[in-house]
Short mmCIF file of C-alpha atoms in Angstrom, two decimals:
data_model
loop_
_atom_site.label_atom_id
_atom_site.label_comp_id
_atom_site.label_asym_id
_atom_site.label_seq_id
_atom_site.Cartn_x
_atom_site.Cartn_y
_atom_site.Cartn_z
CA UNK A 3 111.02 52.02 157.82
CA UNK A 4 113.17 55.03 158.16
CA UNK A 5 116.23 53.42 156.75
CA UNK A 6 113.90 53.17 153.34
CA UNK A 7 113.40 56.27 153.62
CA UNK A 8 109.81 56.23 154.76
CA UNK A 9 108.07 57.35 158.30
CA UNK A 10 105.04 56.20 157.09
CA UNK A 11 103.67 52.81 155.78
CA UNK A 12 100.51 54.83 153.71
CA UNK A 13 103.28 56.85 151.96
CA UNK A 14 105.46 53.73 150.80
CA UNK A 15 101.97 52.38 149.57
CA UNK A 16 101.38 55.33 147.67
CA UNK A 17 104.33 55.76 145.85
CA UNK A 18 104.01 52.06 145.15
CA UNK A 19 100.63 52.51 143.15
CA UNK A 20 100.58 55.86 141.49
CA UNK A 21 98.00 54.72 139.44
CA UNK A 22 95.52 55.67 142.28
CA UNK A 23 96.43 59.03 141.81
CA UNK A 24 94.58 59.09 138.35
CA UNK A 25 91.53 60.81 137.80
CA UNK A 26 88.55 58.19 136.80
CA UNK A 27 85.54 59.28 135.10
CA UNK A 28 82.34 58.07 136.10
CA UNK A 29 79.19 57.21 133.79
CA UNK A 30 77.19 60.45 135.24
CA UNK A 31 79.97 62.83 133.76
CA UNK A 32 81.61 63.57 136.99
CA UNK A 33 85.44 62.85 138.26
CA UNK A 34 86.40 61.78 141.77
CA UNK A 35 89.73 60.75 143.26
CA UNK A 36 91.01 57.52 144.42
CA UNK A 37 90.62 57.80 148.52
CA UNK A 38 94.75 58.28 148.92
CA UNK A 39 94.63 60.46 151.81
CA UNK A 40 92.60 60.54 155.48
CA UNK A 41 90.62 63.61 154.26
CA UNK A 42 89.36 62.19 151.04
CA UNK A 43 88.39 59.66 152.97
CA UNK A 44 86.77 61.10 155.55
CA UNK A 45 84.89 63.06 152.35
CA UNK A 46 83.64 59.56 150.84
CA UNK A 47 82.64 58.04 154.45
CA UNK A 48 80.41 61.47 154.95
CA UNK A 49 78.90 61.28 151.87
CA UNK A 50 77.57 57.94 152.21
CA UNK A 51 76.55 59.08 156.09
CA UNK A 52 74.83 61.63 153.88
CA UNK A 53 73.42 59.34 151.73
CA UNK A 54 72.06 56.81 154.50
CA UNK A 55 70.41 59.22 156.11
CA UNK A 56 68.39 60.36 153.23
CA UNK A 57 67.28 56.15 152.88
CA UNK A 58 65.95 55.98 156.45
CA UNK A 59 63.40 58.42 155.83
CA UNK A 60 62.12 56.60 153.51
CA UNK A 61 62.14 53.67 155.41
CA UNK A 62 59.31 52.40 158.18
CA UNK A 63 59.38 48.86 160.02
CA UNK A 64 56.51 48.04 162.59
CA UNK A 65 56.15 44.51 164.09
CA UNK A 66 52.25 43.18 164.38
CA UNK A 67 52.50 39.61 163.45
CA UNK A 68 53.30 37.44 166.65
CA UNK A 69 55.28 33.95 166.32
CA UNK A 70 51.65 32.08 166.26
CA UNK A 71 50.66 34.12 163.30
CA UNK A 72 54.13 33.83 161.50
CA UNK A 73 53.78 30.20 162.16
CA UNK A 74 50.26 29.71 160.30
CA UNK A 75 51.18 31.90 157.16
CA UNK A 76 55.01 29.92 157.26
CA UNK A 77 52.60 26.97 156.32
CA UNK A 78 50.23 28.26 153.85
CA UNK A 79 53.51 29.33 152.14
CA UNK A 80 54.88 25.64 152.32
CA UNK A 81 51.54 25.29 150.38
CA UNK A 82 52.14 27.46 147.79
CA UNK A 83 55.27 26.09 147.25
CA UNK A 84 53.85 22.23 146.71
CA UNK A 85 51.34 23.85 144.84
CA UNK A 86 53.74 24.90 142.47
CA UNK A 87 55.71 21.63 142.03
CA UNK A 88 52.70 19.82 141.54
CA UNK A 89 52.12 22.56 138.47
CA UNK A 90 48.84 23.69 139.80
CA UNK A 91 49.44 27.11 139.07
CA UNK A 92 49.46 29.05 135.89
CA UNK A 93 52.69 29.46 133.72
CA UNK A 94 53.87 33.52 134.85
CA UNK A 95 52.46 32.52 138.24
CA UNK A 96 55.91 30.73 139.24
CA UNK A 97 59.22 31.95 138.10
CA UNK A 98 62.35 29.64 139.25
CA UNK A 99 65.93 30.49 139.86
CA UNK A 100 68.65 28.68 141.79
CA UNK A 101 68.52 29.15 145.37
CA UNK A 102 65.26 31.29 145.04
CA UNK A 103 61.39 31.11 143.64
CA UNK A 104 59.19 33.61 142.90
CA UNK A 105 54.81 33.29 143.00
CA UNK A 106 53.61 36.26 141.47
CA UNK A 107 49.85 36.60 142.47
CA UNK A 108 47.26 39.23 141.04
CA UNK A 109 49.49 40.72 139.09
CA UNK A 110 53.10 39.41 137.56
CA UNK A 111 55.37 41.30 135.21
CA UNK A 112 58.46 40.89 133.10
CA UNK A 113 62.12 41.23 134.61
CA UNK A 114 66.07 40.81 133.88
CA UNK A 115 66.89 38.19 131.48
CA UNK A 116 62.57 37.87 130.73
CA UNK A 117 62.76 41.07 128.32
CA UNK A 118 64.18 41.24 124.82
CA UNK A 119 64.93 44.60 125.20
CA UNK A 120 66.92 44.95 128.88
CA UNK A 121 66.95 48.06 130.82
CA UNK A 122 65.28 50.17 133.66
CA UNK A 123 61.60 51.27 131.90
CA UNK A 124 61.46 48.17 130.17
CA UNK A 125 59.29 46.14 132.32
CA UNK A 126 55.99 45.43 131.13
CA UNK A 127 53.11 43.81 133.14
CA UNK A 128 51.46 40.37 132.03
CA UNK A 129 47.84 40.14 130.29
CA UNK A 130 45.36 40.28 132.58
CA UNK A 131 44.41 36.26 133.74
CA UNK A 132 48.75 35.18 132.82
CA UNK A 133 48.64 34.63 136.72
CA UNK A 134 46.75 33.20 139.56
CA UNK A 135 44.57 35.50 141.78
CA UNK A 136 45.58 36.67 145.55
CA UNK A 137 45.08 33.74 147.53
CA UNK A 138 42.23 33.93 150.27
CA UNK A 139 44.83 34.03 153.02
CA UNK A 140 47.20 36.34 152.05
CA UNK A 141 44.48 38.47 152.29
CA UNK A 142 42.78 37.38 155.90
CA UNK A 143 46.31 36.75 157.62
CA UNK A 144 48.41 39.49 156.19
CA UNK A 145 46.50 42.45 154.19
CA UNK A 146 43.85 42.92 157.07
CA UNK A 147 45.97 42.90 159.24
CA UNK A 148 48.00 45.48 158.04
CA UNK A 149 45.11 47.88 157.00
CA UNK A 150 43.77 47.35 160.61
CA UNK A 151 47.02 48.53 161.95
CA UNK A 152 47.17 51.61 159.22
CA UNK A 153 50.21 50.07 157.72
CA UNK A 154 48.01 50.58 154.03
CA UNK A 155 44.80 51.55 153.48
CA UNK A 156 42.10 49.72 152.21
CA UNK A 157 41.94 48.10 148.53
CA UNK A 158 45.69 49.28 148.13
CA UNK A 159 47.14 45.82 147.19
CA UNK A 160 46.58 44.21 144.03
CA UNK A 161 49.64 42.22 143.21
CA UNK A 162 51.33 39.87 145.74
CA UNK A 163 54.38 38.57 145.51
CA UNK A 164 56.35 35.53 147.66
CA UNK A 165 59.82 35.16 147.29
CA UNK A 166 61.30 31.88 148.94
CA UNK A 167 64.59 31.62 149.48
CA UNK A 168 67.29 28.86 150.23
CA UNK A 169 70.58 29.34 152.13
CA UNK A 170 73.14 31.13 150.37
CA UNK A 171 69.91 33.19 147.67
CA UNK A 172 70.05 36.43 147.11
CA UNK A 173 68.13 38.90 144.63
CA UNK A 174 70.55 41.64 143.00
CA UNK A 175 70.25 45.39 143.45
CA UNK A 176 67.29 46.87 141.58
CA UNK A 177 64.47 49.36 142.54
CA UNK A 178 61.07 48.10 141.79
CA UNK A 179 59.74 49.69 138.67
CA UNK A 180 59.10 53.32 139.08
CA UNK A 181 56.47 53.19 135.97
CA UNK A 182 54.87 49.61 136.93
CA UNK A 183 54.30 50.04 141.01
CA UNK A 184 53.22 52.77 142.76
CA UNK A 185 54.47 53.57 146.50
CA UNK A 186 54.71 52.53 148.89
CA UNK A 187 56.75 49.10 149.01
CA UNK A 188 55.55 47.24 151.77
CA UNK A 189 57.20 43.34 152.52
CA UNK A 190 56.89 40.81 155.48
CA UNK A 191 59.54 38.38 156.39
CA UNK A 192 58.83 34.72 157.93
CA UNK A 193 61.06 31.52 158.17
CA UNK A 194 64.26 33.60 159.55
CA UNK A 195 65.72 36.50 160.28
CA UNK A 196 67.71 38.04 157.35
CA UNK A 197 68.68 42.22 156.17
CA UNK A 198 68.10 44.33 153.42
CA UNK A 199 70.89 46.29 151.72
CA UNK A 200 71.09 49.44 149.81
CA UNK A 201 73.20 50.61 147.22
CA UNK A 202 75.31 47.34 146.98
CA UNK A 203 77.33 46.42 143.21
CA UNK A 204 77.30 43.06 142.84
CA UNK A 205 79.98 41.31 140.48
CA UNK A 206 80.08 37.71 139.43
CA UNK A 207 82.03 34.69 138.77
CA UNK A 208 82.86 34.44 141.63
CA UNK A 209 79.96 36.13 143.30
CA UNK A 210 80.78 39.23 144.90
CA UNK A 211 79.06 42.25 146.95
CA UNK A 212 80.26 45.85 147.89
CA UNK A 213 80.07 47.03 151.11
CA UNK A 214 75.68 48.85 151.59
CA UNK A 215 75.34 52.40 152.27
CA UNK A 216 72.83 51.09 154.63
CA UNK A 217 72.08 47.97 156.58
CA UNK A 218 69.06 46.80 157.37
CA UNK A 219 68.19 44.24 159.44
CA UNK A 220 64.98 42.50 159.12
CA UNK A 221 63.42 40.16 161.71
CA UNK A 222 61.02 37.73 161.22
CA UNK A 223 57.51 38.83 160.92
CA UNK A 224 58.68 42.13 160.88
CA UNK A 225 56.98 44.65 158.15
CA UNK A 226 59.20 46.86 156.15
CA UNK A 227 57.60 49.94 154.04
CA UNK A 228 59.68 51.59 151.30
CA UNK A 229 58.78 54.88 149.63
CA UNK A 230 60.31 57.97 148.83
CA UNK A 231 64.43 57.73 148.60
CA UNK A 232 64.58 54.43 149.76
CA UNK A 233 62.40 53.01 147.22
CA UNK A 234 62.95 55.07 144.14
CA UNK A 235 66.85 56.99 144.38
CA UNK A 236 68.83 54.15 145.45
CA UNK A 237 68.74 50.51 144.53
CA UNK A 238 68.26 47.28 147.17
CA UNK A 239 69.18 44.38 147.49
CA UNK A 240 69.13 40.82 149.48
CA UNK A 241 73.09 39.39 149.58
CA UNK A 242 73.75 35.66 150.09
CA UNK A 243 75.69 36.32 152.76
CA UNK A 244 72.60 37.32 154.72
CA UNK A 245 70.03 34.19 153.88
CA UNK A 246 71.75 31.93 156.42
CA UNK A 247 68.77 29.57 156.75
CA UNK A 248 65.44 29.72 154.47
CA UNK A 249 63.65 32.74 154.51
CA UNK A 250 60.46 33.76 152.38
CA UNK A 251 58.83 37.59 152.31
CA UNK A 252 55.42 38.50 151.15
CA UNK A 253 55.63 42.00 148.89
CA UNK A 254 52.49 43.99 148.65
CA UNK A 255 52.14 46.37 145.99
CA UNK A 256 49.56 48.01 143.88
CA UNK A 257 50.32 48.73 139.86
CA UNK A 258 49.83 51.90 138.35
CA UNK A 259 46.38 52.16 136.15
CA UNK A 260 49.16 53.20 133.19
CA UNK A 261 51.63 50.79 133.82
CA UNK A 262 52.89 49.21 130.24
CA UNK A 263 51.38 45.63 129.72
CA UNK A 264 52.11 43.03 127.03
CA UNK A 265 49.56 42.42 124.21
CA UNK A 266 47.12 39.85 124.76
CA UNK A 267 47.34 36.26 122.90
CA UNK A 268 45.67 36.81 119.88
CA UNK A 269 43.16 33.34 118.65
CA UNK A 270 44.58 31.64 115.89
CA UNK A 271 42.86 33.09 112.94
CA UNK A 272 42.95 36.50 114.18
CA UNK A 273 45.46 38.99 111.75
CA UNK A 274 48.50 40.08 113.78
CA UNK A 275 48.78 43.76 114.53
CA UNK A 276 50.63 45.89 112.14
CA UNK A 277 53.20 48.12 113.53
CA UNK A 278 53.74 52.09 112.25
CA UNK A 279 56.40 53.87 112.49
CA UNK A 280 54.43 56.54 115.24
CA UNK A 281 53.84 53.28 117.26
CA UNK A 282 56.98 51.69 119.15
CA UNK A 283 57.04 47.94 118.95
CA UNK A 284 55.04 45.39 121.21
CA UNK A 285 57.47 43.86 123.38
CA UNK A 286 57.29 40.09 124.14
CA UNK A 287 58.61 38.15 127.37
CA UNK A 288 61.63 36.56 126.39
CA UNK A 289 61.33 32.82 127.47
CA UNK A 290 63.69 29.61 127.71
CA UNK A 291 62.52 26.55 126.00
CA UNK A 292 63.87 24.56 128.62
CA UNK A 293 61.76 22.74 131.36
CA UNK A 294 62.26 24.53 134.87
CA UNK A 295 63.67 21.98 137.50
CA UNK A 296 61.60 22.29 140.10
CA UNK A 297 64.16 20.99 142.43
CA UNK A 298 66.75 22.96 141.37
CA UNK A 299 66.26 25.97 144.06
CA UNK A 300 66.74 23.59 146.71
CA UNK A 301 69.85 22.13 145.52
CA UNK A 302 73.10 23.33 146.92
CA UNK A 303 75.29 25.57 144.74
CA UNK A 304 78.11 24.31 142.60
CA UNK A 305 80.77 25.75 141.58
CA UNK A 306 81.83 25.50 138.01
CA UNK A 307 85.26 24.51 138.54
CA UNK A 308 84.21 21.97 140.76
CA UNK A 309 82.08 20.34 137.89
CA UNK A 310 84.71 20.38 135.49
CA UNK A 311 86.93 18.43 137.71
CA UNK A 312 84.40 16.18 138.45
CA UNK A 313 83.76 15.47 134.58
CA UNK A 314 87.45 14.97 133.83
CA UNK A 315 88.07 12.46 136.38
CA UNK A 316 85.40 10.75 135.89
CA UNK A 317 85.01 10.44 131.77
CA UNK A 318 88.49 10.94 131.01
CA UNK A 319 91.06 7.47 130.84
CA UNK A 320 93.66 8.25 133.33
CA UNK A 321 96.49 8.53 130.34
CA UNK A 322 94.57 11.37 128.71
CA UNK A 323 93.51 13.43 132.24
CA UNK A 324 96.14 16.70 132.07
CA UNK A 325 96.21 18.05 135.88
CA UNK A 326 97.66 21.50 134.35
CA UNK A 327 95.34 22.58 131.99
CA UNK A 328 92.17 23.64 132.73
CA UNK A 329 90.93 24.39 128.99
CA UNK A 330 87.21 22.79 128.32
CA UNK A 331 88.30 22.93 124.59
CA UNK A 332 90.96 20.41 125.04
CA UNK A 333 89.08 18.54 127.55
CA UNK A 334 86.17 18.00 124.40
CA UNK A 335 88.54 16.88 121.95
CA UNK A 336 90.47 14.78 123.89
CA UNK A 337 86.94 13.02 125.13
CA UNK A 338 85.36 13.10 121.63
CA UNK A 339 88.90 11.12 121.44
CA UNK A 340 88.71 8.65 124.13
CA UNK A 341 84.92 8.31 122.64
CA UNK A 342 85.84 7.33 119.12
CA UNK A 343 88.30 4.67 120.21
CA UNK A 344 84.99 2.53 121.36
CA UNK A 345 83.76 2.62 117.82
CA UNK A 346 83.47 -0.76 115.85
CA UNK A 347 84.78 0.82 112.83
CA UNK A 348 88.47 0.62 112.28
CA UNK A 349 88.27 2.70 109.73
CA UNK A 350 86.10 5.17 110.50
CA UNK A 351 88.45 5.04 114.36
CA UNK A 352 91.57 5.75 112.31
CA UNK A 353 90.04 8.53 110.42
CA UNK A 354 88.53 10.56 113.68
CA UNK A 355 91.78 9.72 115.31
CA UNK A 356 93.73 11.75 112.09
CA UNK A 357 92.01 14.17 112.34
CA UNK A 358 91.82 14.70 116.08
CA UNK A 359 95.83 15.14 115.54
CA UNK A 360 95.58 17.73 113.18
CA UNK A 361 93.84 19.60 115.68
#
């Protein structure tokens, strides 16, 4: 090192990326420095100290649900979820996504990729009757329970919530809509033991996760309550990295009298509302038309590279599959290609084949 001309391996780094020493601005207005020296650091590591303290006082976990009682709501949940394969339930009562379910009871709402218009604010609650009622045993086994320990008082809950997760789920950072639920946040985990993070960026293809201001672990049967900072200044998460084995969690929450809600179905021969321009526009859930797989949370996750190679060396004739390119472009045209060749008609073969070429 010293015949370089450096004592110190941070300094070579440095002067090997002087980007870092740029200024970045971030999207509240304010600047900050790359971390290129042990006191900025230090500076960044106490402000997220600072930071996590702030989120435990908002945070409260108790334990009052033994392994027997865990064990009888784990199967009323296995319940719910055969319910919902069999398609017992209402349409917004069961919401699918890969590696996770959601059964909204009471009350169910609007979320991510649900609303036209996307965005904190924009949530909006269903009609009254989109989704089934609070089952009978969420409310002996769990909501008594907690109200006879003072976890909640009495008549708080209205909506219910059961998220079931597979090995390798997650749910991304959010905070639970400020002008939908009132606090607090309260949630009971069965199945396994898993954590929940806080003020984690996820990023995507691949799947990534920053490192949580705060980590916090959550056993099973254990009751977590969220208000204050931890539920409304800084976002949470659950990151797959921490669903090992399947886990589900009851949420108990009660909706604001005000909270937004979608307008009701009208009948058939009823005149559609007229919007003004004083009134803002009725939002409507934003919906796929295709048929949820009911399976398809339990299924283990592919990658999408992995199915491409799988297509290719399956479809593909051996003298068309190209090892170094990975384009799905040129994979199409050369099976649209391969495809035509089966055709009866010489002619029409030829004329596909032509044109293929000019491509």
């Amino acid at each position: 090192m010293a015949a370089s001309g450096y004592t110190d391996l941070r300094e070579k780094l440095k002067s090997m990326t002087p980007h870092r020493n740029k200024v970045s601005e971030q999207s509240n207005g304010r600047k900050r420095k790359y971390h290129d020296s042990e006191e900025d650091y230090s500076d960044y590591e106490e402000q997220r100290e600072v930071e996590a303290r702030k989120v435990k006082t908002g945070i409260r976990q108790v334990n009052i649900f033994s392994p027997e009682d865990c064990a009888l709501i784990e199967a009323k949940i296995d319940e719910v979820v055969s319910n919902g394969e069999k398609g017992l339930y209402r349409e917004h009562t069961v919401d699918r996504a890969p590696l996770r379910n959601k059964y909204f009871f009471g009350e169910g709402y609007t979320y991510g990729s649900q609303l036209e218009k996307r965005g904190p604010g924009q949530e909006r609650l269903y009609s009254k009757g989109e989704v089934d009622d609070i089952p009978n045993w969420v409310d002996e086994l769990v909501i008594k329970k907690l109200v006879a320990n003072r976890v909640i008082p009495e008549g708080f809950v209205n909506s219910a919530v059961i998220n079931d997760y597979q090995p390798g789920g997650c749910i991304v950072s959010h905070v639970d809509p400020i002008h939908i639920f009132e606090r607090p946040i309260v949630s009971v985990s069965f199945f396994s033991d898993s954590a929940l993070c806080f003020g984690c960026k996820f990023q995507f293809k691949p799947i990534r996760v920053s490192e949580p201001v705060l980590f916090l672990p959550v056993r099973r049967g254990s009751v977590t309550v969220l208000s204050g900072y931890a539920a409304d200044e800084i976002t949470h998460c659950i990151r797959p990295q921490d669903i090992k084995e399947r886990r589900a969690v009851i949420i108990l929450r009660k909706t604001r009298p005000d909270a937004p809600r979608l307008e009701t179905k009208a009948p058939s021969n009823a005149v559609p509302p007229v919007s003004t321009p004083e009134s803002p526009p009725v939002l409507k859930p934003k919906r796929s038309h295709r048929k949820a797989d009911p399976d398809a949370a339990h299924r283990p996750r592919i990658l999408e590279m992995d199915k491409e190679e799988n297509r290719r060396s399956v479809i593909l004739p051996r003298h068309r599959r190209r090892s170094g390119s990975s384009s799905e472009n040129l994979w199409r045209r050369s099976y649209e290609a391969a495809g035509s060749s089966d055709e009866p008609d010489d002619n029409a073969s030829s004329a596909r084949k032509v044109k293929m070429r000019r491509h």
